[in-house]
Amino acid sequence: MSAIACGEQKRKKRRTGLKQQTPRNIEVQRKQELLNRIAPGLLTWYDKSRRSLPWREEPTPYRVWVSEIMLQQTRVEAVKPYFARFMERLPDIEALAEVDDDELLKLWEGLGYYSRARNLKAAAQQIVTEYGGEMPSDYRELLKLKGIGSYTAGAVSSIAFKQPNPAVDGNVLRVIARLLEDNSDISDQSVKKRVEDDLRPVMPKDRPGDFNQALMELGATVCLPNGAPKCSNCPWQEFCLVGLHGTWQQYPQKAAKKARTIEDKTILVIRTSRQVVLRKRPKKGLLAGLYEFPAMDKKASLEEVREWLKKQGVEAVRMEKLPESKHIFTHKEWHMTGYQVLVDELEPMGQDESLLFVETQEIEKNYPIPSAFAAYSAYLKIQTGIQKMKGTTL
């Protein structure tokens, strides 16, 4: 082959390669240019607009960790009083590691997702036994703790230890998807990993914690999950693609969830004027270790309830129909109806050893009842014989 022909062949290969790579290169370059622009304006906005939150006042590793776990699946305003009570009773890792399970769950009562509380205690015990009671600062070591994933490890390591690790949650995924008009499925773990990798090089090394908190703040207060984003308040309004194109309703993309399973239940508030029957749920599974009212796993008729009570040896003095209620879990819904069953005195019921007779005044202090039963636990505050109950007498 002549030198001229050889040179022409090499040029052809280069042209072919360039033609194949150009669309991808343009897309990557476009995305990178946008990401490179986000930090300065974001931090300036955050310095002016950030909310005053109790866990930000003293961002110790322990306080950051507990707050981030509480904030998962829970609104900021709902978390504030829980965080204050938790810190007052369990001010450090050692106290958390040693707390009684019932007391821990009572502190958590109403926040939901109770496995978070159990994982906190288990991780605290790990920290005491494996790290001398000091929260590890290394991202990889944090990931070894019970209940800590990449988001929490990123938040703790960046906010408390100033390490440049992204903390990517649903808020951040939504914000970045809209910024880039990225139609990837944000429920896919590979997409989360990619966003973490994309953010790591653009994090300011001197303010990684503020950068992460600013992204979360932007998603919580401006680039809202429900309803139109407040684009006029956004520090990225000059270059955010959905803001420029008016396409926010199309982003982020997320695979449809499976329909929840519906379970019918009949809740029985069996009580005297001073005591009520509770059952402790198993140590594993949904609402593990919490207390509940006896229940029938069906929408029972009045006659079916009376038959069930008869088999348990319960003689009702009066029965009252309580309102229907619904509680939504991640993968299921409970559709509940209820009855208040008044008896003269409580006696052992059937063969169920998990049933307890509890003084109603002790419940608020010592017996965590999940919010799933809120519509029925409210009746425990009504003193029989003193205040008229609000149900329908049967």
mmCIF file of C-alpha atoms in Angstrom:
data_model
loop_
_atom_site.group_PDB
_atom_site.id
_atom_site.type_symbol
_atom_site.label_atom_id
_atom_site.label_comp_id
_atom_site.label_asym_id
_atom_site.label_seq_id
_atom_site.Cartn_x
_atom_site.Cartn_y
_atom_site.Cartn_z
ATOM 1 C CA MET A 1 0.000 0.000 0.000
ATOM 2 C CA SER A 2 1.369 3.423 -0.961
ATOM 3 C CA ALA A 3 2.031 6.104 1.637
ATOM 4 C CA ILE A 4 -0.753 8.214 0.143
ATOM 5 C CA ALA A 5 -3.284 5.377 0.330
ATOM 6 C CA CYS A 6 -2.221 4.534 3.879
ATOM 7 C CA GLY A 7 -2.646 8.142 4.976
ATOM 8 C CA GLU A 8 -6.076 8.343 3.362
ATOM 9 C CA GLN A 9 -7.173 5.153 5.157
ATOM 10 C CA LYS A 10 -6.064 6.559 8.536
ATOM 11 C CA ARG A 11 -7.945 9.794 7.886
ATOM 12 C CA LYS A 12 -11.054 7.803 6.960
ATOM 13 C CA LYS A 13 -10.852 5.839 10.204
ATOM 14 C CA ARG A 14 -10.549 9.036 12.205
ATOM 15 C CA ARG A 15 -13.544 10.559 10.413
ATOM 16 C CA THR A 16 -15.597 7.393 10.966
ATOM 17 C CA GLY A 17 -14.693 7.262 14.653
ATOM 18 C CA LEU A 18 -15.550 10.930 15.135
ATOM 19 C CA LYS A 19 -18.899 10.463 13.440
ATOM 20 C CA GLN A 20 -19.770 7.550 15.754
ATOM 21 C CA GLN A 21 -18.750 9.340 18.966
ATOM 22 C CA THR A 22 -20.034 12.838 18.310
ATOM 23 C CA PRO A 23 -23.665 12.463 19.533
ATOM 24 C CA ARG A 24 -22.568 10.825 22.759
ATOM 25 C CA ASN A 25 -19.745 13.283 23.297
ATOM 26 C CA ILE A 26 -22.072 16.228 22.782
ATOM 27 C CA GLU A 27 -24.561 14.832 25.317
ATOM 28 C CA VAL A 28 -21.877 14.155 27.931
ATOM 29 C CA GLN A 29 -20.282 17.551 27.373
ATOM 30 C CA ARG A 30 -23.649 19.314 27.640
ATOM 31 C CA LYS A 31 -24.453 17.547 30.901
ATOM 32 C CA GLN A 32 -21.033 18.237 32.362
ATOM 33 C CA GLU A 33 -21.207 21.920 31.462
ATOM 34 C CA LEU A 34 -24.497 22.245 33.321
ATOM 35 C CA LEU A 35 -23.253 20.343 36.373
ATOM 36 C CA ASN A 36 -20.115 22.486 36.492
ATOM 37 C CA ARG A 37 -22.325 25.568 36.897
ATOM 38 C CA ILE A 38 -24.492 24.436 39.807
ATOM 39 C CA ALA A 39 -22.346 24.937 42.932
ATOM 40 C CA PRO A 40 -21.642 28.713 43.140
ATOM 41 C CA GLY A 41 -25.214 29.930 42.720
ATOM 42 C CA LEU A 42 -26.596 27.071 44.799
ATOM 43 C CA LEU A 43 -24.416 27.901 47.809
ATOM 44 C CA THR A 44 -25.131 31.635 47.536
ATOM 45 C CA TRP A 45 -28.860 30.857 47.493
ATOM 46 C CA TYR A 46 -28.495 28.434 50.419
ATOM 47 C CA ASP A 47 -26.669 30.989 52.547
ATOM 48 C CA LYS A 48 -29.608 33.377 52.122
ATOM 49 C CA SER A 49 -32.543 30.952 52.118
ATOM 50 C CA ARG A 50 -31.718 27.970 54.321
ATOM 51 C CA ARG A 51 -34.183 27.078 57.026
ATOM 52 C CA SER A 52 -33.242 27.167 60.692
ATOM 53 C CA LEU A 53 -33.464 23.530 61.797
ATOM 54 C CA PRO A 54 -32.491 22.098 65.199
ATOM 55 C CA TRP A 55 -30.041 19.534 63.831
ATOM 56 C CA ARG A 56 -28.205 22.240 61.878
ATOM 57 C CA GLU A 57 -27.502 24.277 65.014
ATOM 58 C CA GLU A 58 -25.022 21.729 66.359
ATOM 59 C CA PRO A 59 -24.133 19.289 63.541
ATOM 60 C CA THR A 60 -22.334 16.631 65.575
ATOM 61 C CA PRO A 61 -22.007 13.210 63.904
ATOM 62 C CA TYR A 62 -24.627 11.729 66.249
ATOM 63 C CA ARG A 63 -27.176 14.514 65.735
ATOM 64 C CA VAL A 64 -26.692 14.507 61.962
ATOM 65 C CA TRP A 65 -27.091 10.729 61.844
ATOM 66 C CA VAL A 66 -30.272 10.612 63.950
ATOM 67 C CA SER A 67 -31.850 13.518 62.070
ATOM 68 C CA GLU A 68 -31.128 12.006 58.657
ATOM 69 C CA ILE A 69 -32.685 8.690 59.686
ATOM 70 C CA MET A 70 -35.765 10.457 61.066
ATOM 71 C CA LEU A 71 -36.138 12.566 57.924
ATOM 72 C CA GLN A 72 -36.362 9.522 55.663
ATOM 73 C CA GLN A 73 -39.986 9.258 54.489
ATOM 74 C CA THR A 74 -41.012 11.951 57.011
ATOM 75 C CA ARG A 75 -41.711 15.695 56.723
ATOM 76 C CA VAL A 76 -39.340 18.152 58.385
ATOM 77 C CA GLU A 77 -42.067 19.767 60.514
ATOM 78 C CA ALA A 78 -43.170 16.365 61.804
ATOM 79 C CA VAL A 79 -39.607 15.426 62.742
ATOM 80 C CA LYS A 80 -38.780 18.533 64.817
ATOM 81 C CA PRO A 81 -40.573 17.573 68.082
ATOM 82 C CA TYR A 82 -39.461 13.941 67.793
ATOM 83 C CA PHE A 83 -35.847 14.989 67.341
ATOM 84 C CA ALA A 84 -36.007 17.250 70.403
ATOM 85 C CA ARG A 85 -37.484 14.494 72.610
ATOM 86 C CA PHE A 86 -35.044 11.913 71.275
ATOM 87 C CA MET A 87 -32.014 14.103 71.984
ATOM 88 C CA GLU A 88 -33.260 14.972 75.457
ATOM 89 C CA ARG A 89 -33.696 11.323 76.423
ATOM 90 C CA LEU A 90 -30.855 9.799 74.355
ATOM 91 C CA PRO A 91 -28.208 12.524 74.055
ATOM 92 C CA ASP A 92 -25.375 10.305 72.844
ATOM 93 C CA ILE A 93 -24.484 7.015 71.192
ATOM 94 C CA GLU A 94 -23.995 5.172 74.485
ATOM 95 C CA ALA A 95 -27.487 6.094 75.698
ATOM 96 C CA LEU A 96 -29.000 4.919 72.413
ATOM 97 C CA ALA A 97 -27.101 1.634 72.567
ATOM 98 C CA GLU A 98 -28.451 0.888 76.049
ATOM 99 C CA VAL A 99 -32.065 2.078 75.808
ATOM 100 C CA ASP A 100 -34.874 -0.427 76.396
ATOM 101 C CA ASP A 101 -36.652 -1.427 73.179
ATOM 102 C CA ASP A 102 -40.113 -0.402 74.397
ATOM 103 C CA GLU A 103 -38.856 3.024 75.450
ATOM 104 C CA LEU A 104 -37.093 3.480 72.120
ATOM 105 C CA LEU A 105 -40.219 2.595 70.170
ATOM 106 C CA LYS A 106 -42.288 4.867 72.413
ATOM 107 C CA LEU A 107 -39.969 7.758 71.527
ATOM 108 C CA TRP A 108 -40.502 6.841 67.863
ATOM 109 C CA GLU A 109 -44.264 6.338 68.160
ATOM 110 C CA GLY A 110 -46.055 8.115 65.311
ATOM 111 C CA LEU A 111 -43.022 8.543 63.034
ATOM 112 C CA GLY A 112 -43.658 5.209 61.331
ATOM 113 C CA TYR A 113 -41.152 2.917 59.611
ATOM 114 C CA TYR A 114 -40.138 1.574 63.019
ATOM 115 C CA SER A 115 -37.306 -0.521 61.641
ATOM 116 C CA ARG A 116 -35.421 2.786 61.444
ATOM 117 C CA ALA A 117 -35.432 3.035 65.245
ATOM 118 C CA ARG A 118 -34.359 -0.572 65.715
ATOM 119 C CA ASN A 119 -31.554 -0.113 63.189
ATOM 120 C CA LEU A 120 -30.397 3.032 64.997
ATOM 121 C CA LYS A 121 -30.013 1.091 68.229
ATOM 122 C CA ALA A 122 -28.270 -1.822 66.492
ATOM 123 C CA ALA A 123 -25.846 0.570 64.790
ATOM 124 C CA ALA A 124 -25.191 2.374 68.083
ATOM 125 C CA GLN A 125 -24.277 -0.960 69.643
ATOM 126 C CA GLN A 126 -21.920 -1.613 66.716
ATOM 127 C CA ILE A 127 -20.282 1.775 67.230
ATOM 128 C CA VAL A 128 -19.779 1.090 70.943
ATOM 129 C CA THR A 129 -18.295 -2.377 70.448
ATOM 130 C CA GLU A 130 -16.353 -1.868 67.207
ATOM 131 C CA TYR A 131 -15.434 1.832 67.186
ATOM 132 C CA GLY A 132 -15.041 2.664 70.868
ATOM 133 C CA GLY A 133 -18.250 4.675 70.971
ATOM 134 C CA GLU A 134 -17.086 7.161 68.319
ATOM 135 C CA MET A 135 -18.947 7.521 65.024
ATOM 136 C CA PRO A 136 -16.608 6.462 62.203
ATOM 137 C CA SER A 137 -15.756 9.278 59.816
ATOM 138 C CA ASP A 138 -14.861 7.135 56.808
ATOM 139 C CA TYR A 139 -17.619 6.699 54.221
ATOM 140 C CA ARG A 140 -16.902 2.995 53.751
ATOM 141 C CA GLU A 141 -16.925 2.364 57.501
ATOM 142 C CA LEU A 142 -20.250 4.166 57.844
ATOM 143 C CA LEU A 143 -21.738 1.829 55.235
ATOM 144 C CA LYS A 144 -20.962 -1.115 57.530
ATOM 145 C CA LEU A 145 -23.376 0.166 60.177
ATOM 146 C CA LYS A 146 -26.895 -1.267 60.383
ATOM 147 C CA GLY A 147 -29.437 0.807 58.472
ATOM 148 C CA ILE A 148 -26.912 3.135 56.821
ATOM 149 C CA GLY A 149 -26.853 3.264 53.029
ATOM 150 C CA SER A 150 -25.095 5.521 50.568
ATOM 151 C CA TYR A 151 -27.366 8.513 51.241
ATOM 152 C CA THR A 152 -26.937 8.527 55.029
ATOM 153 C CA ALA A 153 -23.218 7.765 54.773
ATOM 154 C CA GLY A 154 -22.843 10.677 52.360
ATOM 155 C CA ALA A 155 -24.828 13.030 54.590
ATOM 156 C CA VAL A 156 -22.965 12.165 57.803
ATOM 157 C CA SER A 157 -19.497 12.138 56.239
ATOM 158 C CA SER A 158 -20.035 15.445 54.412
ATOM 159 C CA ILE A 159 -21.948 17.428 57.051
ATOM 160 C CA ALA A 160 -20.210 16.193 60.199
ATOM 161 C CA PHE A 161 -16.753 15.355 58.810
ATOM 162 C CA LYS A 162 -16.448 17.713 55.788
ATOM 163 C CA GLN A 163 -15.737 14.889 53.340
ATOM 164 C CA PRO A 164 -16.757 15.321 49.655
ATOM 165 C CA ASN A 165 -19.292 12.493 49.397
ATOM 166 C CA PRO A 166 -22.668 13.082 47.706
ATOM 167 C CA ALA A 167 -25.906 12.449 49.607
ATOM 168 C CA VAL A 168 -28.451 11.571 46.935
ATOM 169 C CA ASP A 169 -32.084 11.074 47.961
ATOM 170 C CA GLY A 170 -35.375 11.481 46.108
ATOM 171 C CA ASN A 171 -35.207 15.273 46.331
ATOM 172 C CA VAL A 172 -31.759 15.368 44.758
ATOM 173 C CA LEU A 173 -32.682 12.868 42.038
ATOM 174 C CA ARG A 174 -35.686 14.991 41.088
ATOM 175 C CA VAL A 175 -33.681 18.229 41.039
ATOM 176 C CA ILE A 176 -30.910 16.788 38.858
ATOM 177 C CA ALA A 177 -33.362 15.061 36.502
ATOM 178 C CA ARG A 178 -35.111 18.384 35.916
ATOM 179 C CA LEU A 179 -31.888 20.347 35.576
ATOM 180 C CA LEU A 180 -30.676 18.021 32.800
ATOM 181 C CA GLU A 181 -34.050 16.925 31.369
ATOM 182 C CA ASP A 182 -32.869 13.408 32.115
ATOM 183 C CA ASN A 183 -35.555 10.827 31.367
ATOM 184 C CA SER A 184 -33.852 7.995 33.265
ATOM 185 C CA ASP A 185 -35.960 6.064 35.785
ATOM 186 C CA ILE A 186 -34.945 7.536 39.160
ATOM 187 C CA SER A 187 -36.216 4.449 41.003
ATOM 188 C CA ASP A 188 -33.413 2.469 39.336
ATOM 189 C CA GLN A 189 -30.447 2.102 41.705
ATOM 190 C CA SER A 190 -28.011 2.397 38.799
ATOM 191 C CA VAL A 191 -29.366 5.898 38.109
ATOM 192 C CA LYS A 192 -28.784 6.906 41.723
ATOM 193 C CA LYS A 193 -25.222 5.584 41.510
ATOM 194 C CA ARG A 194 -24.648 7.549 38.298
ATOM 195 C CA VAL A 195 -25.911 10.779 39.867
ATOM 196 C CA GLU A 196 -23.602 10.227 42.843
ATOM 197 C CA ASP A 197 -20.683 9.795 40.444
ATOM 198 C CA ASP A 198 -21.716 12.899 38.481
ATOM 199 C CA LEU A 199 -21.948 15.093 41.586
ATOM 200 C CA ARG A 200 -18.743 14.018 43.310
ATOM 201 C CA PRO A 201 -16.342 15.991 41.049
ATOM 202 C CA VAL A 202 -18.417 19.193 41.182
ATOM 203 C CA MET A 203 -18.740 19.305 44.982
ATOM 204 C CA PRO A 204 -16.819 22.246 46.504
ATOM 205 C CA LYS A 205 -14.098 20.705 48.653
ATOM 206 C CA ASP A 206 -14.427 23.390 51.329
ATOM 207 C CA ARG A 207 -18.236 23.064 51.734
ATOM 208 C CA PRO A 208 -19.358 19.512 50.859
ATOM 209 C CA GLY A 209 -21.921 19.356 53.661
ATOM 210 C CA ASP A 210 -23.487 22.672 52.711
ATOM 211 C CA PHE A 211 -23.575 21.565 49.071
ATOM 212 C CA ASN A 212 -25.500 18.397 49.971
ATOM 213 C CA GLN A 213 -27.873 20.245 52.276
ATOM 214 C CA ALA A 214 -28.425 22.942 49.662
ATOM 215 C CA LEU A 215 -29.449 20.347 47.075
ATOM 216 C CA MET A 216 -31.890 18.799 49.555
ATOM 217 C CA GLU A 217 -33.198 22.249 50.502
ATOM 218 C CA LEU A 218 -33.717 23.153 46.851
ATOM 219 C CA GLY A 219 -35.760 19.998 46.323
ATOM 220 C CA ALA A 220 -37.792 20.518 49.484
ATOM 221 C CA THR A 221 -38.624 24.216 49.076
ATOM 222 C CA VAL A 222 -38.285 25.181 45.393
ATOM 223 C CA CYS A 223 -38.179 22.207 43.008
ATOM 224 C CA LEU A 224 -41.220 20.639 44.633
ATOM 225 C CA PRO A 225 -42.310 17.003 44.252
ATOM 226 C CA ASN A 226 -46.012 17.836 43.932
ATOM 227 C CA GLY A 227 -47.169 20.808 41.942
ATOM 228 C CA ALA A 228 -45.263 23.354 39.923
ATOM 229 C CA PRO A 229 -41.704 24.209 40.958
ATOM 230 C CA LYS A 230 -41.030 27.775 42.105
ATOM 231 C CA CYS A 231 -38.664 28.502 39.234
ATOM 232 C CA SER A 232 -38.498 32.233 39.959
ATOM 233 C CA ASN A 233 -36.804 31.391 43.282
ATOM 234 C CA CYS A 234 -34.343 28.917 41.772
ATOM 235 C CA PRO A 235 -30.619 29.740 41.652
ATOM 236 C CA TRP A 236 -30.382 27.788 38.382
ATOM 237 C CA GLN A 237 -33.200 29.526 36.523
ATOM 238 C CA GLU A 238 -30.858 30.789 33.793
ATOM 239 C CA PHE A 239 -29.745 27.320 32.706
ATOM 240 C CA CYS A 240 -32.092 24.646 34.144
ATOM 241 C CA LEU A 241 -33.519 22.864 31.100
ATOM 242 C CA VAL A 242 -37.041 22.182 32.394
ATOM 243 C CA GLY A 243 -37.256 25.795 33.565
ATOM 244 C CA LEU A 244 -36.228 27.077 30.150
ATOM 245 C CA HIS A 245 -38.459 24.652 28.249
ATOM 246 C CA GLY A 246 -41.445 24.498 30.621
ATOM 247 C CA THR A 247 -41.253 20.695 30.777
ATOM 248 C CA TRP A 248 -41.186 20.146 34.571
ATOM 249 C CA GLN A 249 -44.286 17.930 34.460
ATOM 250 C CA GLN A 250 -42.366 15.341 32.415
ATOM 251 C CA TYR A 251 -39.556 14.949 34.960
ATOM 252 C CA PRO A 252 -38.469 12.952 36.787
ATOM 253 C CA GLN A 253 -39.356 9.666 35.166
ATOM 254 C CA LYS A 254 -40.274 6.896 37.574
ATOM 255 C CA ALA A 255 -41.570 3.375 37.033
ATOM 256 C CA ALA A 256 -45.157 2.851 38.170
ATOM 257 C CA LYS A 257 -45.502 1.271 41.595
ATOM 258 C CA LYS A 258 -47.282 -2.010 42.075
ATOM 259 C CA ALA A 259 -50.788 -1.701 43.462
ATOM 260 C CA ARG A 260 -50.924 -2.092 47.235
ATOM 261 C CA THR A 261 -52.524 -5.172 48.764
ATOM 262 C CA ILE A 262 -55.695 -4.343 50.693
ATOM 263 C CA GLU A 263 -56.274 -6.123 54.007
ATOM 264 C CA ASP A 264 -59.528 -5.847 55.974
ATOM 265 C CA LYS A 265 -59.377 -5.798 59.767
ATOM 266 C CA THR A 266 -61.812 -5.460 62.639
ATOM 267 C CA ILE A 267 -60.207 -3.732 65.614
ATOM 268 C CA LEU A 268 -61.508 -4.537 69.099
ATOM 269 C CA VAL A 269 -60.941 -2.080 71.940
ATOM 270 C CA ILE A 270 -61.754 -4.368 74.871
ATOM 271 C CA ARG A 271 -61.684 -2.455 78.143
ATOM 272 C CA THR A 272 -62.929 -1.703 81.602
ATOM 273 C CA SER A 273 -63.018 1.789 83.050
ATOM 274 C CA ARG A 274 -59.296 1.519 83.880
ATOM 275 C CA GLN A 275 -57.743 -1.244 81.782
ATOM 276 C CA VAL A 276 -57.556 -2.256 78.142
ATOM 277 C CA VAL A 277 -56.417 -5.370 76.301
ATOM 278 C CA LEU A 278 -53.313 -5.017 74.131
ATOM 279 C CA ARG A 279 -51.309 -7.506 72.132
ATOM 280 C CA LYS A 280 -47.567 -7.280 71.512
ATOM 281 C CA ARG A 281 -46.702 -7.907 67.876
ATOM 282 C CA PRO A 282 -43.953 -10.402 66.927
ATOM 283 C CA LYS A 283 -40.297 -9.309 67.023
ATOM 284 C CA LYS A 284 -40.012 -9.504 63.242
ATOM 285 C CA GLY A 285 -42.158 -8.245 60.396
ATOM 286 C CA LEU A 286 -44.509 -5.300 60.022
ATOM 287 C CA LEU A 287 -44.698 -3.082 63.142
ATOM 288 C CA ALA A 288 -42.413 -5.529 64.946
ATOM 289 C CA GLY A 289 -42.396 -5.308 68.729
ATOM 290 C CA LEU A 290 -45.145 -2.681 68.939
ATOM 291 C CA TYR A 291 -48.483 -2.961 70.727
ATOM 292 C CA GLU A 292 -51.874 -3.247 69.089
ATOM 293 C CA PHE A 293 -55.484 -3.972 69.904
ATOM 294 C CA PRO A 294 -56.830 -7.492 69.362
ATOM 295 C CA ALA A 295 -58.154 -7.762 65.830
ATOM 296 C CA MET A 296 -59.956 -10.052 63.426
ATOM 297 C CA ASP A 297 -58.391 -10.364 59.972
ATOM 298 C CA LYS A 298 -61.624 -9.579 58.152
ATOM 299 C CA LYS A 299 -64.397 -7.018 58.053
ATOM 300 C CA ALA A 300 -66.535 -8.765 60.624
ATOM 301 C CA SER A 301 -70.242 -8.325 61.204
ATOM 302 C CA LEU A 302 -71.595 -7.614 64.676
ATOM 303 C CA GLU A 303 -72.639 -11.247 65.051
ATOM 304 C CA GLU A 304 -69.167 -12.448 64.042
ATOM 305 C CA VAL A 305 -67.607 -10.130 66.614
ATOM 306 C CA ARG A 306 -69.936 -11.416 69.326
ATOM 307 C CA GLU A 307 -69.085 -15.001 68.391
ATOM 308 C CA TRP A 308 -65.347 -14.223 68.525
ATOM 309 C CA LEU A 309 -65.737 -12.618 71.959
ATOM 310 C CA LYS A 310 -67.711 -15.608 73.196
ATOM 311 C CA LYS A 311 -64.916 -17.984 72.147
ATOM 312 C CA GLN A 312 -62.441 -15.814 74.044
ATOM 313 C CA GLY A 313 -64.599 -15.905 77.162
ATOM 314 C CA VAL A 314 -65.379 -12.201 77.033
ATOM 315 C CA GLU A 315 -68.761 -11.068 78.373
ATOM 316 C CA ALA A 316 -69.569 -7.645 76.983
ATOM 317 C CA VAL A 317 -71.594 -5.246 79.098
ATOM 318 C CA ARG A 318 -71.903 -2.861 76.190
ATOM 319 C CA MET A 319 -70.573 -2.643 72.631
ATOM 320 C CA GLU A 320 -70.146 0.444 70.514
ATOM 321 C CA LYS A 321 -69.421 0.664 66.814
ATOM 322 C CA LEU A 322 -66.390 2.844 66.108
ATOM 323 C CA PRO A 323 -65.635 4.751 62.889
ATOM 324 C CA GLU A 324 -63.944 3.096 59.954
ATOM 325 C CA SER A 325 -60.305 3.955 59.318
ATOM 326 C CA LYS A 326 -57.599 3.351 56.736
ATOM 327 C CA HIS A 327 -53.828 3.206 57.062
ATOM 328 C CA ILE A 328 -51.398 3.058 54.152
ATOM 329 C CA PHE A 329 -48.099 1.213 54.359
ATOM 330 C CA THR A 330 -45.538 1.008 51.561
ATOM 331 C CA HIS A 331 -46.932 -2.163 49.995
ATOM 332 C CA LYS A 332 -50.318 -2.629 51.652
ATOM 333 C CA GLU A 333 -53.372 -0.848 53.015
ATOM 334 C CA TRP A 334 -55.349 -1.712 56.111
ATOM 335 C CA HIS A 335 -59.056 -1.006 55.821
ATOM 336 C CA MET A 336 -60.341 -1.115 59.379
ATOM 337 C CA THR A 337 -63.592 -1.059 61.230
ATOM 338 C CA GLY A 338 -63.754 -1.089 65.000
ATOM 339 C CA TYR A 339 -65.776 -1.917 68.083
ATOM 340 C CA GLN A 340 -65.360 -0.760 71.643
ATOM 341 C CA VAL A 341 -66.224 -3.605 73.990
ATOM 342 C CA LEU A 342 -66.915 -2.685 77.620
ATOM 343 C CA VAL A 343 -66.601 -5.354 80.286
ATOM 344 C CA ASP A 344 -66.896 -5.331 84.085
ATOM 345 C CA GLU A 345 -63.473 -6.900 84.544
ATOM 346 C CA LEU A 346 -60.761 -8.404 82.390
ATOM 347 C CA GLU A 347 -60.000 -12.089 82.671
ATOM 348 C CA PRO A 348 -57.568 -14.342 80.737
ATOM 349 C CA MET A 349 -58.680 -14.658 77.115
ATOM 350 C CA GLY A 350 -58.317 -17.952 75.231
ATOM 351 C CA GLN A 351 -54.805 -19.305 74.670
ATOM 352 C CA ASP A 352 -53.183 -16.137 73.350
ATOM 353 C CA GLU A 353 -50.223 -15.442 75.648
ATOM 354 C CA SER A 354 -49.330 -12.248 73.769
ATOM 355 C CA LEU A 355 -52.371 -10.461 75.231
ATOM 356 C CA LEU A 356 -51.772 -8.003 78.071
ATOM 357 C CA PHE A 357 -54.081 -6.167 80.463
ATOM 358 C CA VAL A 358 -52.750 -2.631 80.664
ATOM 359 C CA GLU A 359 -53.726 0.373 82.765
ATOM 360 C CA THR A 360 -54.910 3.026 80.313
ATOM 361 C CA GLN A 361 -52.875 5.699 82.117
ATOM 362 C CA GLU A 362 -49.690 3.673 81.541
ATOM 363 C CA ILE A 363 -50.103 3.420 77.776
ATOM 364 C CA GLU A 364 -48.987 6.965 77.027
ATOM 365 C CA LYS A 365 -45.747 6.429 78.961
ATOM 366 C CA ASN A 366 -44.767 2.841 78.335
ATOM 367 C CA TYR A 367 -46.628 1.150 75.478
ATOM 368 C CA PRO A 368 -45.879 2.265 71.899
ATOM 369 C CA ILE A 369 -48.984 1.920 69.727
ATOM 370 C CA PRO A 370 -48.389 2.683 66.026
ATOM 371 C CA SER A 371 -50.270 5.481 64.303
ATOM 372 C CA ALA A 372 -52.078 2.851 62.216
ATOM 373 C CA PHE A 373 -54.417 2.530 65.212
ATOM 374 C CA ALA A 374 -54.703 6.261 65.957
ATOM 375 C CA ALA A 375 -58.431 6.325 65.203
ATOM 376 C CA TYR A 376 -58.976 3.711 67.927
ATOM 377 C CA SER A 377 -56.323 4.549 70.514
ATOM 378 C CA ALA A 378 -57.979 7.972 70.802
ATOM 379 C CA TYR A 379 -60.872 6.259 72.597
ATOM 380 C CA LEU A 380 -58.569 5.286 75.454
ATOM 381 C CA LYS A 381 -58.616 8.921 76.595
ATOM 382 C CA ILE A 382 -62.348 8.719 77.212
ATOM 383 C CA GLN A 383 -63.160 7.593 80.752
ATOM 384 C CA THR A 384 -66.092 5.203 80.741
ATOM 385 C CA GLY A 385 -68.860 6.127 83.135
ATOM 386 C CA ILE A 386 -67.593 9.736 83.301
ATOM 387 C CA GLN A 387 -67.608 10.867 79.702
ATOM 388 C CA LYS A 388 -70.027 9.608 77.108
ATOM 389 C CA MET A 389 -68.347 7.604 74.367
ATOM 390 C CA LYS A 390 -68.764 8.809 70.815
ATOM 391 C CA GLY A 391 -69.417 5.527 69.077
ATOM 392 C CA THR A 392 -72.781 4.024 68.200
ATOM 393 C CA THR A 393 -74.192 1.874 71.033
ATOM 394 C CA LEU A 394 -75.231 -1.581 69.853
#
